[in-house]
Amino acid sequence: VWDKSESGDWHCTASWKTHSGSVWRVTWAHPEFGQVLASCSFDRTAAVWEEIVGESNDKLRGQSHWVKRTTLVDSRTSVTDVKFAPKHMGLMLATCSADGIVRIYEAPDVMNLSQWSLQHEISCKLSCSCISWNPSSSRAHSPMIAVGSDDSSPNAMAKVQIFEYNENTRKYAKAETLMTVTDPVHDIAFAPNLGRSFHILAIATKDVRIFTLKPVRKELTSSGGPTKFELHIVAQFDNHNSQVWRVSWNITGTVLASSGDDGCVRLWKANYMDNWKCTGILKGNGSPVNGSSQQGNSNPSLGSNIPSLQNSLNGSSAGRKHS
Amino acid sequence: MGFHQFGQACLELLTLDDLPTLLIPGVNSKKHQMCFDWGPGEMLVCETSFNKKEKSEMVPSCPFIYIIRKDVDVYSQVLRKLFNESHGIFVGLQRIEEELTGKSRKSQLVRVSKNYRSVIRACMEEMHQVAIAAKDPASGRQFSSQVSILSAMELIWNLCEILFIEVAPAGPLLLHLLDWVRLHVCEVDSLSADVLGSENPSKHESFWNLVTILVLQGRLDEARQMLSKEADTSPASAGMCRIMGELMRTMPILSPGNTQTLTELELKWQHWHEECERYLQDCTFASNPHLESLCKIMLGDEAALLEQKELLSNWYHFLVTRLLYSNPTVKPIDLQYYAQSSLDLFLGGESSPEPLDNILMAAFEFDIHQVIKECSIALSNWWFVAHLTDLLDHCKLLQSHNLYFGSNMREFLLLEYASGLFAHPSLWQLGVDYFDYCPELGRVSLELHIERIPLNTEQKALKVLRICEQRQMTEQVRSICKILAMKAVRNNRLGSALSWSIRAKDAAFATLVSDRFLRDYCERGCFSDLDLIDNLGPAMMLSDRLTFLGKYREFHRVYGEKRFADAASLLLSLMTSQIAPRSFWMTLLTDALPLLEQKQVIFSAEQTYELMQCLEDLTSGKPVHGGSDTQQCQDDDIETTKVEMLRLALARNLARAIVREGSLEGS
């Protein structure tokens, strides 16, 4: 765990080994609940951690203590993802496992992180690889979770399922299956909801895909059942030209970042006409780093993406380059 | 410590395949995947050990985690003023929108445009000073290039002002364009200083260059003065100079306030043009190639103008000069044809148009949308397009183009710009106002951004909260206060935690913190943060527990002031009003002991009965401890002793109270 000091430098303040297998994912709870982390691992467990404010000596030495509050051991197989629910749902988290089960836990007392109860077990019938909570806190939207699968068995077809909480039955029920996503899914992410009535979901699979899910008006569906959605694919990009492993939205949900086997991170953005396209790439060509950590932008520039904008002013006709 | 270290580097931004590409040093994309995560104002990136082809090495080759910032311009010191001052202009513009009516509207909008431009110029000037003062050549160059970019921005903005905001009609149009060119091709002034400052100006090697450029810029009075110097020193050409001077003096030009119509002007100009032509045909200037060239220029001869490419320095200067001497009453809609041909002639097929050229051309074509689009691509910062588009929107220009994306585009650009500001530790405050004026997504964008501002100091937290409260963002207020309250509780700063809970109107948390206070009191026998608890005021009502805490503290205070009767009634009311947690009753009763054992009778009989009732309630409800534990037994013993003491004290008090009340009634 790294902390940023007052001077803006980052320091590693804690580092510990705990799981007996690879740690797949680590995620923060909302700071409303304090400094809380959850981790999940190949060792079939997920754990919840809390930072304990230590002795002042430790603080001076720049160290912090993390204490395991609980271990969630219900899974029989590798736990592949763990995600906290949006804060308006309280202190809740979901895990998903290779055995195809999504488990939702809740800590009823936010001051006591050792007590978590298993509230729901959702069977996905496919080995799960990733989950995403819908962050929307609108009253018009019921709690919703998307689950992706990287199941490679021949029978498994549609790899993304959406489950929605039903106030009447007090259970999660399947609301939608994305039939068009048939390749293994590695990551999935709902975009922050900017007051939209519909949802946007990004999927990392053999390419980057962005779907919109528009809830169909409740009157048209049988009351009491899960919401029906109109699905549209608004973007599909294979620029990574390889498996895409991670997708994640920025704060306002205006930019999607993805990383893939091509070793690049790509940024996707929609213009004001809602057309999505790539707006930038981060990559490394193996060039060496000069020395140790370089300190930041001393000369931040009012840059131009196209250097020639500068030239065309600096240059007189004499300076103008010839094609 | 640890394998990864943080590195911040000024990375090279390339453009590959038309896409801005950032090269991360030390990372090899061919070998390993990269992982990333979003931060509030930046992105983190680092190399992993995952690889699709070969077996993963245990450790990635690059040990750094990189911080990638998108809007680096916000960190520039010089640009800070630009952002601050333009913010003032922006907000002012939004506010006076209502008042902008009728005839004065246009002139007010022009004034706003000029304000923006003067801010750009001021920034340019400062940047220029910084460039000169730069310690090393590399940063000096960088600052200089930024000056160029600012200059380009002002150039474009100025043209947009003339064409779109001023909407200069034929006639004044040319005058504005002349001003525009004169403002931006400024070698004239230094050249002028050089030549005039010399001993014998007309013999200066740049003399004719100066005269020529003055003519090219339509500064004929000054050119005439130059010529008179030549006439003085060179009698041979005096005659020609005089004639040329006359031509210069008599060129008809539309001056502001001039009442002649365009047609009158055109007529006069035609006359004058013919007169110049005659002199040329008569070879009047044949013996002085300079003067002859000047005459041709004044006749708008393209070839003659093109010979002066170096002095003109760019195609738009060529355009304006050309118009001045061939079609001074050019109509706005015809500009684009002259512009296109000027560009073509000037470049002469030797080079291709550059981004700035395309932007200016789009402006001449009155294609506002294209101007904005090209500027968005060419500039790395949203500042320019956001403010210009907003101003054009106030001119109602975007709406007339296409209702669908008109307002959307303005808002889109403002949102982008404002989001960029939020990456900065103090400029984010400017961003707030921009979001305020984005009707569709401004509020929700602000909500999302403001929750992510790092609240390193209490001051900052209060600032943020004030902003949220002003906008009735109750959820954000609650959330931020909760975060701070939680942090305070974990650091055992109960007073702070309590204030934040109160501000958040978070009853549940206030209860929790109050409980902690009470627990602390039980353990230590005193209260912390007395000031806070004493001055709760109406906030006390937030939660029962908090009210109890406040009142309990009040009891202690009153007791300390020896107002025993008041203390007694307060204590009793605390017990009977049900706001005291049951767990605390014993403590309260124990607090009553000193009051019961005072010399004078404090509790009345009635009150004593109530206290006894409470005690009985308490003891009857107590579970029987299965007492195998010695500690448990000891605790039980203490409990029992206490209860006994209380019973005794209560009984004694009851007796005394009855006696006293009996006597009083009797007398």
mmCIF file with all atom_site columns, N, CA and C in Angstrom, chain A residues 273-298:
data_model
loop_
_atom_site.group_PDB
_atom_site.id
_atom_site.type_symbol
_atom_site.label_atom_id
_atom_site.label_alt_id
_atom_site.label_comp_id
_atom_site.label_asym_id
_atom_site.label_entity_id
_atom_site.label_seq_id
_atom_site.pdbx_PDB_ins_code
_atom_site.Cartn_x
_atom_site.Cartn_y
_atom_site.Cartn_z
_atom_site.occupancy
_atom_site.B_iso_or_equiv
_atom_site.pdbx_formal_charge
_atom_site.auth_seq_id
_atom_site.auth_comp_id
_atom_site.auth_asym_id
_atom_site.auth_atom_id
_atom_site.pdbx_PDB_model_num
ATOM 1  N N  . MET A 1 273 ? -21.023 14.043 -30.308 1.00 0.00 ? 273 MET A N  1
ATOM 2  C CA . MET A 1 273 ? -22.031 13.389 -31.137 1.00 0.00 ? 273 MET A CA 1
ATOM 3  C C  . MET A 1 273 ? -22.195 11.932 -30.716 1.00 0.00 ? 273 MET A C  1
ATOM 4  N N  . ASP A 1 274 ? -21.544 11.569 -29.595 1.00 0.00 ? 274 ASP A N  1
ATOM 5  C CA . ASP A 1 274 ? -21.630 10.200 -29.091 1.00 0.00 ? 274 ASP A CA 1
ATOM 6  C C  . ASP A 1 274 ? -20.952 9.174  -29.981 1.00 0.00 ? 274 ASP A C  1
ATOM 7  N N  . ASN A 1 275 ? -19.965 9.614  -30.745 1.00 0.00 ? 275 ASN A N  1
ATOM 8  C CA . ASN A 1 275 ? -19.182 8.644  -31.510 1.00 0.00 ? 275 ASN A CA 1
ATOM 9  C C  . ASN A 1 275 ? -17.927 8.323  -30.730 1.00 0.00 ? 275 ASN A C  1
ATOM 10 N N  . TRP A 1 276 ? -17.686 7.040  -30.495 1.00 0.00 ? 276 TRP A N  1
ATOM 11 C CA . TRP A 1 276 ? -16.532 6.625  -29.719 1.00 0.00 ? 276 TRP A CA 1
ATOM 12 C C  . TRP A 1 276 ? -15.319 6.419  -30.613 1.00 0.00 ? 276 TRP A C  1
ATOM 13 N N  . LYS A 1 277 ? -14.171 6.875  -30.116 1.00 0.00 ? 277 LYS A N  1
ATOM 14 C CA . LYS A 1 277 ? -12.942 6.524  -30.832 1.00 0.00 ? 277 LYS A CA 1
ATOM 15 C C  . LYS A 1 277 ? -11.751 6.596  -29.889 1.00 0.00 ? 277 LYS A C  1
ATOM 16 N N  . CYS A 1 278 ? -10.649 6.061  -30.371 1.00 0.00 ? 278 CYS A N  1
ATOM 17 C CA . CYS A 1 278 ? -9.439  6.033  -29.556 1.00 0.00 ? 278 CYS A CA 1
ATOM 18 C C  . CYS A 1 278 ? -8.830  7.422  -29.510 1.00 0.00 ? 278 CYS A C  1
ATOM 19 N N  . THR A 1 279 ? -8.535  7.896  -28.326 1.00 0.00 ? 279 THR A N  1
ATOM 20 C CA . THR A 1 279 ? -7.950  9.233  -28.247 1.00 0.00 ? 279 THR A CA 1
ATOM 21 C C  . THR A 1 279 ? -6.523  9.231  -27.726 1.00 0.00 ? 279 THR A C  1
ATOM 22 N N  . GLY A 1 280 ? -5.997  8.049  -27.488 1.00 0.00 ? 280 GLY A N  1
ATOM 23 C CA . GLY A 1 280 ? -4.611  8.051  -27.036 1.00 0.00 ? 280 GLY A CA 1
ATOM 24 C C  . GLY A 1 280 ? -4.115  6.655  -26.713 1.00 0.00 ? 280 GLY A C  1
ATOM 25 N N  . ILE A 1 281 ? -2.824  6.504  -26.752 1.00 0.00 ? 281 ILE A N  1
ATOM 26 C CA . ILE A 1 281 ? -2.212  5.200  -26.474 1.00 0.00 ? 281 ILE A CA 1
ATOM 27 C C  . ILE A 1 281 ? -1.048  5.402  -25.518 1.00 0.00 ? 281 ILE A C  1
ATOM 28 N N  . LEU A 1 282 ? -0.912  4.503  -24.573 1.00 0.00 ? 282 LEU A N  1
ATOM 29 C CA . LEU A 1 282 ? 0.281   4.485  -23.734 1.00 0.00 ? 282 LEU A CA 1
ATOM 30 C C  . LEU A 1 282 ? 1.011   3.200  -24.070 1.00 0.00 ? 282 LEU A C  1
ATOM 31 N N  . LYS A 1 283 ? 2.259   3.310  -24.428 1.00 0.00 ? 283 LYS A N  1
ATOM 32 C CA . LYS A 1 283 ? 3.005   2.091  -24.708 1.00 0.00 ? 283 LYS A CA 1
ATOM 33 C C  . LYS A 1 283 ? 4.463   2.294  -24.382 1.00 0.00 ? 283 LYS A C  1
ATOM 34 N N  . GLY A 1 284 ? 5.144   1.191  -24.300 1.00 0.00 ? 284 GLY A N  1
ATOM 35 C CA . GLY A 1 284 ? 6.570   1.265  -24.044 1.00 0.00 ? 284 GLY A CA 1
ATOM 36 C C  . GLY A 1 284 ? 7.305   0.552  -25.156 1.00 0.00 ? 284 GLY A C  1
ATOM 37 N N  . ASN A 1 285 ? 8.352   1.168  -25.658 1.00 0.00 ? 285 ASN A N  1
ATOM 38 C CA . ASN A 1 285 ? 9.090   0.487  -26.714 1.00 0.00 ? 285 ASN A CA 1
ATOM 39 C C  . ASN A 1 285 ? 10.408  -0.046 -26.198 1.00 0.00 ? 285 ASN A C  1
ATOM 40 N N  . GLY A 1 286 ? 10.473  -0.139 -24.851 1.00 0.00 ? 286 GLY A N  1
ATOM 41 C CA . GLY A 1 286 ? 11.676  -0.737 -24.294 1.00 0.00 ? 286 GLY A CA 1
ATOM 42 C C  . GLY A 1 286 ? 12.844  0.206  -24.213 1.00 0.00 ? 286 GLY A C  1
ATOM 43 N N  . SER A 1 287 ? 12.591  1.488  -24.504 1.00 0.00 ? 287 SER A N  1
ATOM 44 C CA . SER A 1 287 ? 13.718  2.426  -24.424 1.00 0.00 ? 287 SER A CA 1
ATOM 45 C C  . SER A 1 287 ? 14.119  2.559  -22.968 1.00 0.00 ? 287 SER A C  1
ATOM 46 N N  . PRO A 1 288 ? 15.385  2.790  -22.716 1.00 0.00 ? 288 PRO A N  1
ATOM 47 C CA . PRO A 1 288 ? 15.832  2.800  -21.319 1.00 0.00 ? 288 PRO A CA 1
ATOM 48 C C  . PRO A 1 288 ? 15.355  4.033  -20.580 1.00 0.00 ? 288 PRO A C  1
ATOM 49 N N  . VAL A 1 289 ? 15.263  3.866  -19.267 1.00 0.00 ? 289 VAL A N  1
ATOM 50 C CA . VAL A 1 289 ? 14.893  4.985  -18.419 1.00 0.00 ? 289 VAL A CA 1
ATOM 51 C C  . VAL A 1 289 ? 16.159  5.758  -18.105 1.00 0.00 ? 289 VAL A C  1
ATOM 52 N N  . ASN A 1 290 ? 16.120  7.111  -18.080 1.00 0.00 ? 290 ASN A N  1
ATOM 53 C CA . ASN A 1 290 ? 17.340  7.835  -17.701 1.00 0.00 ? 290 ASN A CA 1
ATOM 54 C C  . ASN A 1 290 ? 17.408  7.926  -16.200 1.00 0.00 ? 290 ASN A C  1
ATOM 55 N N  . GLY A 1 291 ? 18.349  7.189  -15.650 1.00 0.00 ? 291 GLY A N  1
ATOM 56 C CA . GLY A 1 291 ? 18.599  7.307  -14.216 1.00 0.00 ? 291 GLY A CA 1
ATOM 57 C C  . GLY A 1 291 ? 17.437  6.834  -13.351 1.00 0.00 ? 291 GLY A C  1
ATOM 58 N N  . SER A 1 292 ? 17.424  7.216  -12.121 1.00 0.00 ? 292 SER A N  1
ATOM 59 C CA . SER A 1 292 ? 16.365  6.793  -11.199 1.00 0.00 ? 292 SER A CA 1
ATOM 60 C C  . SER A 1 292 ? 15.188  7.743  -11.304 1.00 0.00 ? 292 SER A C  1
ATOM 61 N N  . SER A 1 293 ? 14.277  7.671  -10.359 1.00 0.00 ? 293 SER A N  1
ATOM 62 C CA . SER A 1 293 ? 13.004  8.373  -10.582 1.00 0.00 ? 293 SER A CA 1
ATOM 63 C C  . SER A 1 293 ? 13.201  9.848  -10.904 1.00 0.00 ? 293 SER A C  1
ATOM 64 N N  . GLN A 1 294 ? 12.673  10.208 -12.033 1.00 0.00 ? 294 GLN A N  1
ATOM 65 C CA . GLN A 1 294 ? 12.833  11.581 -12.493 1.00 0.00 ? 294 GLN A CA 1
ATOM 66 C C  . GLN A 1 294 ? 11.750  12.427 -11.862 1.00 0.00 ? 294 GLN A C  1
ATOM 67 N N  . GLN A 1 295 ? 12.106  13.614 -11.521 1.00 0.00 ? 295 GLN A N  1
ATOM 68 C CA . GLN A 1 295 ? 11.082  14.460 -10.913 1.00 0.00 ? 295 GLN A CA 1
ATOM 69 C C  . GLN A 1 295 ? 10.324  15.233 -11.970 1.00 0.00 ? 295 GLN A C  1
ATOM 70 N N  . GLY A 1 296 ? 9.170   15.565 -11.601 1.00 0.00 ? 296 GLY A N  1
ATOM 71 C CA . GLY A 1 296 ? 8.070   15.970 -12.476 1.00 0.00 ? 296 GLY A CA 1
ATOM 72 C C  . GLY A 1 296 ? 8.261   17.141 -13.413 1.00 0.00 ? 296 GLY A C  1
ATOM 73 N N  . ASN A 1 297 ? 7.195   17.502 -13.962 1.00 0.00 ? 297 ASN A N  1
ATOM 74 C CA . ASN A 1 297 ? 7.132   18.537 -14.984 1.00 0.00 ? 297 ASN A CA 1
ATOM 75 C C  . ASN A 1 297 ? 7.589   19.886 -14.499 1.00 0.00 ? 297 ASN A C  1
ATOM 76 N N  . SER A 1 298 ? 8.802   20.246 -14.728 1.00 0.00 ? 298 SER A N  1
ATOM 77 C CA . SER A 1 298 ? 9.200   21.593 -14.324 1.00 0.00 ? 298 SER A CA 1
ATOM 78 C C  . SER A 1 298 ? 8.743   22.605 -15.359 1.00 0.00 ? 298 SER A C  1
#
